[in-house]
Amino acid sequence: MIHRTRGLHAALGLTTFALGVMAFGSAAHAQSDEPGHLLLLGAGVYATSNPYESALEEAEGGVLPLFVYQNRFLTADLSGLAVTAFDNGRFKLEGRVSPRLQLVDPKDTRDFAFLERDAGVDVGARLSATAGPATLSVEYLVDALDETGGQEVNADLSVAFAPAERLSIEVAAGLSWKDDALATWLYGLGEDEVGRLRAYEFGRSPSAPSGGAFVPSLGVQMRYQIGERLYLIAAAEVESYNDDITDSPLMAKGWATAGFVSLVRRF
């Protein structure tokens, strides 16, 4: 998913891109000159739509650095840190520390620029199962700094294939559940921010639903090997928002899209 900088949040989390690079890292790991270690460095450009009401720009973009360091037990990249607790080749259990960043947030609007959505840190665990070209992962994350006060569960199913010798493609479908607190932070308006009459707090406001929010997504990543150590990576994703989310005064669209293109070198 590109839901966090798991990978662009609310409209794009750096998740899909970050996970895409992580998948690339795993594949390239075997080619590393130093067995058991991998370092990838690069940079790319991204574009994402703004799903918020009264958005200053329909689409926003910028430049992002990319990095991956991976050894037998640790992976560090834009999505945060993953520490392997168990791995038998088919099943993997990891502890996770993940930054929660937004490249598009309510400050990029005319009507909601006063809202504060500061960066946070989530901690949790991820369990992955691999069978041939398919990988299923389930991740649980909870706010560690009380910025959002919430938690989420992310499930992703990805399938990778290589239509050409230098080209590989990965398609991923995801479903993310955010609890009431996190859904309000991402898509709603708190009473302490706008008052009781305008508030849209999941689980509290009469007009807002309880039980959090579900967000499905679909993404694709392409990796092309330009040279012995240089790779082109491109990714795109769309997230869909149901009526529970779009009924919020903060949200203007029932979907958000994002795309990313980068060059990465293996060291």
Short mmCIF file of C-alpha atoms in Angstrom, two decimals:
data_model
loop_
_atom_site.label_atom_id
_atom_site.label_comp_id
_atom_site.label_asym_id
_atom_site.label_seq_id
_atom_site.Cartn_x
_atom_site.Cartn_y
_atom_site.Cartn_z
CA MET A 1 0.00 0.00 0.00
CA ILE A 2 0.93 3.65 -0.36
CA HIS A 3 -1.02 4.40 2.65
CA ARG A 4 1.81 5.35 4.97
CA THR A 5 5.43 6.11 5.23
CA ARG A 6 4.66 2.36 6.24
CA GLY A 7 4.07 4.32 2.50
CA LEU A 8 1.69 9.40 1.54
CA HIS A 9 -1.05 9.36 4.17
CA ALA A 10 -4.79 10.08 3.92
CA ALA A 11 -4.18 10.55 0.23
CA LEU A 12 -0.91 8.72 0.03
CA GLY A 13 1.11 7.03 2.74
CA LEU A 14 4.64 6.27 1.70
CA THR A 15 3.64 2.69 2.27
CA THR A 16 3.26 1.28 -1.20
CA PHE A 17 6.39 2.94 -2.41
CA ALA A 18 8.33 1.99 0.66
CA LEU A 19 7.06 -1.58 0.59
CA GLY A 20 7.76 -1.74 -3.10
CA VAL A 21 11.34 -0.76 -2.45
CA MET A 22 11.48 -3.31 0.36
CA ALA A 23 10.30 -6.02 -2.00
CA PHE A 24 12.94 -4.88 -4.43
CA GLY A 25 15.48 -5.02 -1.61
CA SER A 26 14.59 -8.61 -0.82
CA ALA A 27 14.95 -9.59 -4.44
CA ALA A 28 18.26 -7.79 -4.83
CA HIS A 29 19.61 -9.10 -1.54
CA ALA A 30 21.01 -12.20 -3.21
CA GLN A 31 23.00 -10.00 -5.61
CA SER A 32 24.72 -8.02 -2.89
CA ASP A 33 28.51 -8.08 -2.96
CA GLU A 34 28.55 -8.46 0.82
CA PRO A 35 26.46 -11.49 1.79
CA GLY A 36 23.83 -10.70 4.37
CA HIS A 37 23.90 -6.94 3.75
CA LEU A 38 22.19 -4.66 1.25
CA LEU A 39 22.27 -0.89 0.77
CA LEU A 40 20.14 0.96 -1.77
CA LEU A 41 20.20 4.74 -2.29
CA GLY A 42 18.22 6.87 -4.71
CA ALA A 43 15.69 9.63 -5.24
CA GLY A 44 12.42 10.07 -7.05
CA VAL A 45 9.46 12.31 -7.77
CA TYR A 46 5.90 11.74 -6.59
CA ALA A 47 2.45 13.12 -7.41
CA THR A 48 -0.69 12.65 -5.35
CA SER A 49 -4.25 13.92 -5.46
CA ASN A 50 -5.65 15.95 -2.57
CA PRO A 51 -8.94 14.45 -1.31
CA TYR A 52 -9.72 17.21 1.19
CA GLU A 53 -12.51 19.77 0.87
CA SER A 54 -11.39 23.19 -0.42
CA ALA A 55 -7.99 21.84 -1.48
CA LEU A 56 -5.59 24.54 -2.64
CA GLU A 57 -4.37 22.23 -5.41
CA GLU A 58 -6.10 19.21 -6.93
CA ALA A 59 -2.74 17.46 -7.17
CA GLU A 60 0.56 17.93 -5.37
CA GLY A 61 4.05 16.62 -5.96
CA GLY A 62 7.63 16.75 -4.85
CA VAL A 63 10.94 14.96 -4.53
CA LEU A 64 11.69 12.17 -2.07
CA PRO A 65 14.97 10.48 -1.14
CA LEU A 66 14.92 6.70 -1.08
CA PHE A 67 17.06 4.35 0.96
CA VAL A 68 17.03 0.74 2.07
CA TYR A 69 19.44 -0.95 4.45
CA GLN A 70 18.87 -4.64 5.03
CA ASN A 71 20.69 -7.41 6.82
CA ARG A 72 19.60 -10.76 8.14
CA PHE A 73 17.60 -9.35 11.04
CA LEU A 74 16.94 -5.67 10.27
CA THR A 75 15.38 -3.60 7.50
CA ALA A 76 15.45 0.21 7.59
CA ASP A 77 13.78 2.36 4.94
CA LEU A 78 11.18 5.11 4.49
CA SER A 79 8.56 2.90 6.12
CA GLY A 80 10.59 2.71 9.33
CA LEU A 81 12.34 -0.19 11.04
CA ALA A 82 11.48 -3.88 10.88
CA VAL A 83 13.25 -6.35 13.16
CA THR A 84 12.90 -10.04 12.31
CA ALA A 85 11.87 -12.23 15.23
CA PHE A 86 11.22 -15.39 13.19
CA ASP A 87 11.78 -16.40 9.58
CA ASN A 88 11.72 -19.92 8.13
CA GLY A 89 11.49 -18.90 4.47
CA ARG A 90 7.69 -19.18 4.29
CA PHE A 91 6.58 -17.35 7.43
CA LYS A 92 8.10 -14.21 8.88
CA LEU A 93 7.30 -12.33 12.08
CA GLU A 94 8.68 -8.80 12.50
CA GLY A 95 8.54 -6.06 15.08
CA ARG A 96 7.78 -2.68 13.51
CA VAL A 97 8.51 0.97 14.24
CA SER A 98 6.86 3.16 11.62
CA PRO A 99 6.73 6.96 11.20
CA ARG A 100 3.33 8.44 10.41
CA LEU A 101 3.84 11.26 7.91
CA GLN A 102 1.51 13.03 5.49
CA LEU A 103 2.63 14.61 2.24
CA VAL A 104 -0.90 15.97 1.84
CA ASP A 105 -2.77 17.17 4.92
CA PRO A 106 -5.59 19.59 5.85
CA LYS A 107 -3.16 22.50 5.93
CA ASP A 108 -3.19 22.30 2.13
CA THR A 109 -6.79 23.63 2.11
CA ARG A 110 -8.55 26.98 2.39
CA ASP A 111 -11.08 26.00 5.05
CA PHE A 112 -9.08 23.65 7.31
CA ALA A 113 -5.57 25.08 7.37
CA PHE A 114 -5.87 25.52 11.15
CA LEU A 115 -5.95 21.75 11.78
CA GLU A 116 -2.83 20.22 13.31
CA ARG A 117 -1.68 16.86 11.94
CA ASP A 118 1.85 16.46 13.31
CA ALA A 119 4.16 13.56 12.51
CA GLY A 120 3.87 10.56 14.79
CA VAL A 121 5.40 7.15 15.42
CA ASP A 122 3.58 3.82 15.47
CA VAL A 123 4.84 0.51 16.84
CA GLY A 124 3.56 -3.01 16.27
CA ALA A 125 4.18 -6.27 14.48
CA ARG A 126 3.77 -7.80 11.03
CA LEU A 127 3.24 -11.43 10.06
CA SER A 128 3.90 -12.47 6.46
CA ALA A 129 3.34 -15.74 4.61
CA THR A 130 4.85 -16.45 1.18
CA ALA A 131 3.78 -19.11 -1.31
CA GLY A 132 5.45 -18.94 -4.71
CA PRO A 133 4.96 -15.45 -6.19
CA ALA A 134 2.28 -14.47 -3.65
CA THR A 135 2.76 -12.86 -0.23
CA LEU A 136 0.08 -12.21 2.36
CA SER A 137 0.91 -9.92 5.26
CA VAL A 138 -1.05 -8.70 8.27
CA GLU A 139 0.23 -5.80 10.35
CA TYR A 140 -0.93 -4.25 13.61
CA LEU A 141 0.22 -0.75 14.58
CA VAL A 142 -0.57 1.46 17.56
CA ASP A 143 0.32 5.10 18.21
CA ALA A 144 3.40 5.31 20.43
CA LEU A 145 3.48 9.09 20.98
CA ASP A 146 -0.24 9.77 21.51
CA GLU A 147 -0.39 11.97 18.41
CA THR A 148 -3.39 10.17 16.94
CA GLY A 149 -4.33 8.04 19.96
CA GLY A 150 -5.35 5.30 17.56
CA GLN A 151 -4.47 1.95 16.07
CA GLU A 152 -4.84 0.15 12.77
CA VAL A 153 -4.68 -3.26 11.13
CA ASN A 154 -3.34 -3.56 7.56
CA ALA A 155 -3.73 -6.64 5.37
CA ASP A 156 -1.97 -6.86 1.99
CA LEU A 157 -1.90 -9.52 -0.70
CA SER A 158 0.77 -9.09 -3.38
CA VAL A 159 1.69 -11.13 -6.43
CA ALA A 160 5.01 -10.67 -8.28
CA PHE A 161 5.93 -11.79 -11.77
CA ALA A 162 8.69 -11.11 -14.30
CA PRO A 163 7.48 -10.67 -17.91
CA ALA A 164 11.07 -9.97 -19.07
CA GLU A 165 14.59 -10.69 -17.82
CA ARG A 166 15.19 -7.16 -16.52
CA LEU A 167 11.59 -6.31 -15.68
CA SER A 168 9.55 -7.35 -12.66
CA ILE A 169 6.04 -6.26 -11.67
CA GLU A 170 4.21 -6.56 -8.39
CA VAL A 171 0.46 -6.05 -7.94
CA ALA A 172 -0.88 -5.53 -4.42
CA ALA A 173 -4.40 -5.35 -2.99
CA GLY A 174 -4.82 -4.03 0.52
CA LEU A 175 -7.44 -3.45 3.17
CA SER A 176 -6.75 -1.20 6.14
CA TRP A 177 -8.89 -0.74 9.26
CA LYS A 178 -8.42 2.34 11.41
CA ASP A 179 -10.10 2.61 14.81
CA ASP A 180 -12.33 5.55 15.77
CA ALA A 181 -9.47 7.74 17.02
CA LEU A 182 -7.25 7.24 13.99
CA ALA A 183 -10.16 7.56 11.53
CA THR A 184 -11.05 10.91 13.12
CA TRP A 185 -7.43 12.06 12.90
CA LEU A 186 -7.22 11.08 9.22
CA TYR A 187 -10.67 11.88 7.88
CA GLY A 188 -12.69 13.69 10.56
CA LEU A 189 -12.92 16.80 12.70
CA GLY A 190 -12.55 16.79 16.49
CA GLU A 191 -14.72 18.71 18.92
CA ASP A 192 -11.63 20.40 20.30
CA GLU A 193 -10.81 21.59 16.78
CA VAL A 194 -14.15 22.86 15.43
CA GLY A 195 -16.66 22.60 18.28
CA ARG A 196 -19.47 20.12 18.87
CA LEU A 197 -21.79 21.34 16.11
CA ARG A 198 -19.21 20.94 13.32
CA ALA A 199 -17.37 17.92 14.73
CA TYR A 200 -17.21 14.63 12.86
CA GLU A 201 -15.66 12.22 15.34
CA PHE A 202 -15.92 8.52 14.61
CA GLY A 203 -17.64 6.83 17.53
CA ARG A 204 -18.71 10.12 19.20
CA SER A 205 -20.53 12.52 16.86
CA PRO A 206 -24.15 11.58 16.08
CA SER A 207 -23.50 12.01 12.34
CA ALA A 208 -20.35 9.86 12.35
CA PRO A 209 -20.25 6.03 12.46
CA SER A 210 -18.68 3.91 15.18
CA GLY A 211 -16.24 1.07 14.70
CA GLY A 212 -13.59 2.96 12.76
CA ALA A 213 -13.15 2.97 8.99
CA PHE A 214 -12.12 0.47 6.32
CA VAL A 215 -9.97 1.64 3.39
CA PRO A 216 -9.30 -0.70 0.43
CA SER A 217 -6.47 -0.02 -2.00
CA LEU A 218 -4.96 -1.37 -5.19
CA GLY A 219 -1.39 -0.71 -6.28
CA VAL A 220 1.20 -1.77 -8.82
CA GLN A 221 4.99 -1.48 -8.79
CA MET A 222 7.40 -1.92 -11.68
CA ARG A 223 11.15 -2.47 -11.36
CA TYR A 224 13.48 -2.31 -14.37
CA GLN A 225 17.21 -3.05 -14.18
CA ILE A 226 19.03 -0.42 -16.23
CA GLY A 227 22.55 -1.59 -15.44
CA GLU A 228 24.42 -3.88 -13.11
CA ARG A 229 23.61 -1.71 -10.07
CA LEU A 230 21.07 0.85 -11.31
CA TYR A 231 17.30 0.34 -11.22
CA LEU A 232 14.25 2.30 -12.29
CA ILE A 233 11.27 1.91 -9.94
CA ALA A 234 7.76 3.18 -10.67
CA ALA A 235 4.64 2.72 -8.59
CA ALA A 236 1.00 3.80 -8.55
CA GLU A 237 -1.91 3.27 -6.18
CA VAL A 238 -5.54 4.18 -5.67
CA GLU A 239 -7.37 4.24 -2.31
CA SER A 240 -11.16 4.15 -2.04
CA TYR A 241 -13.20 5.88 0.69
CA ASN A 242 -16.72 4.74 1.60
CA ASP A 243 -19.64 6.89 2.78
CA ASP A 244 -18.49 6.70 6.40
CA ILE A 245 -15.45 8.73 5.34
CA THR A 246 -16.86 10.95 2.57
CA ASP A 247 -19.73 12.12 4.79
CA SER A 248 -17.10 13.99 6.80
CA PRO A 249 -17.00 17.76 6.04
CA LEU A 250 -13.23 17.38 5.71
CA MET A 251 -13.40 14.97 2.76
CA ALA A 252 -14.33 15.98 -0.79
CA LYS A 253 -13.55 12.83 -2.79
CA GLY A 254 -14.26 9.14 -2.50
CA TRP A 255 -10.83 8.17 -3.73
CA ALA A 256 -7.20 9.27 -3.85
CA THR A 257 -4.45 8.37 -6.29
CA ALA A 258 -0.67 8.59 -6.17
CA GLY A 259 2.28 7.84 -8.41
CA PHE A 260 6.02 7.69 -8.00
CA VAL A 261 9.10 7.26 -10.24
CA SER A 262 12.67 6.90 -8.96
CA LEU A 263 16.19 5.81 -9.73
CA VAL A 264 17.91 3.55 -7.17
CA ARG A 265 21.51 2.33 -7.03
CA ARG A 266 22.67 -0.75 -5.19
CA PHE A 267 25.91 -0.36 -3.20
#
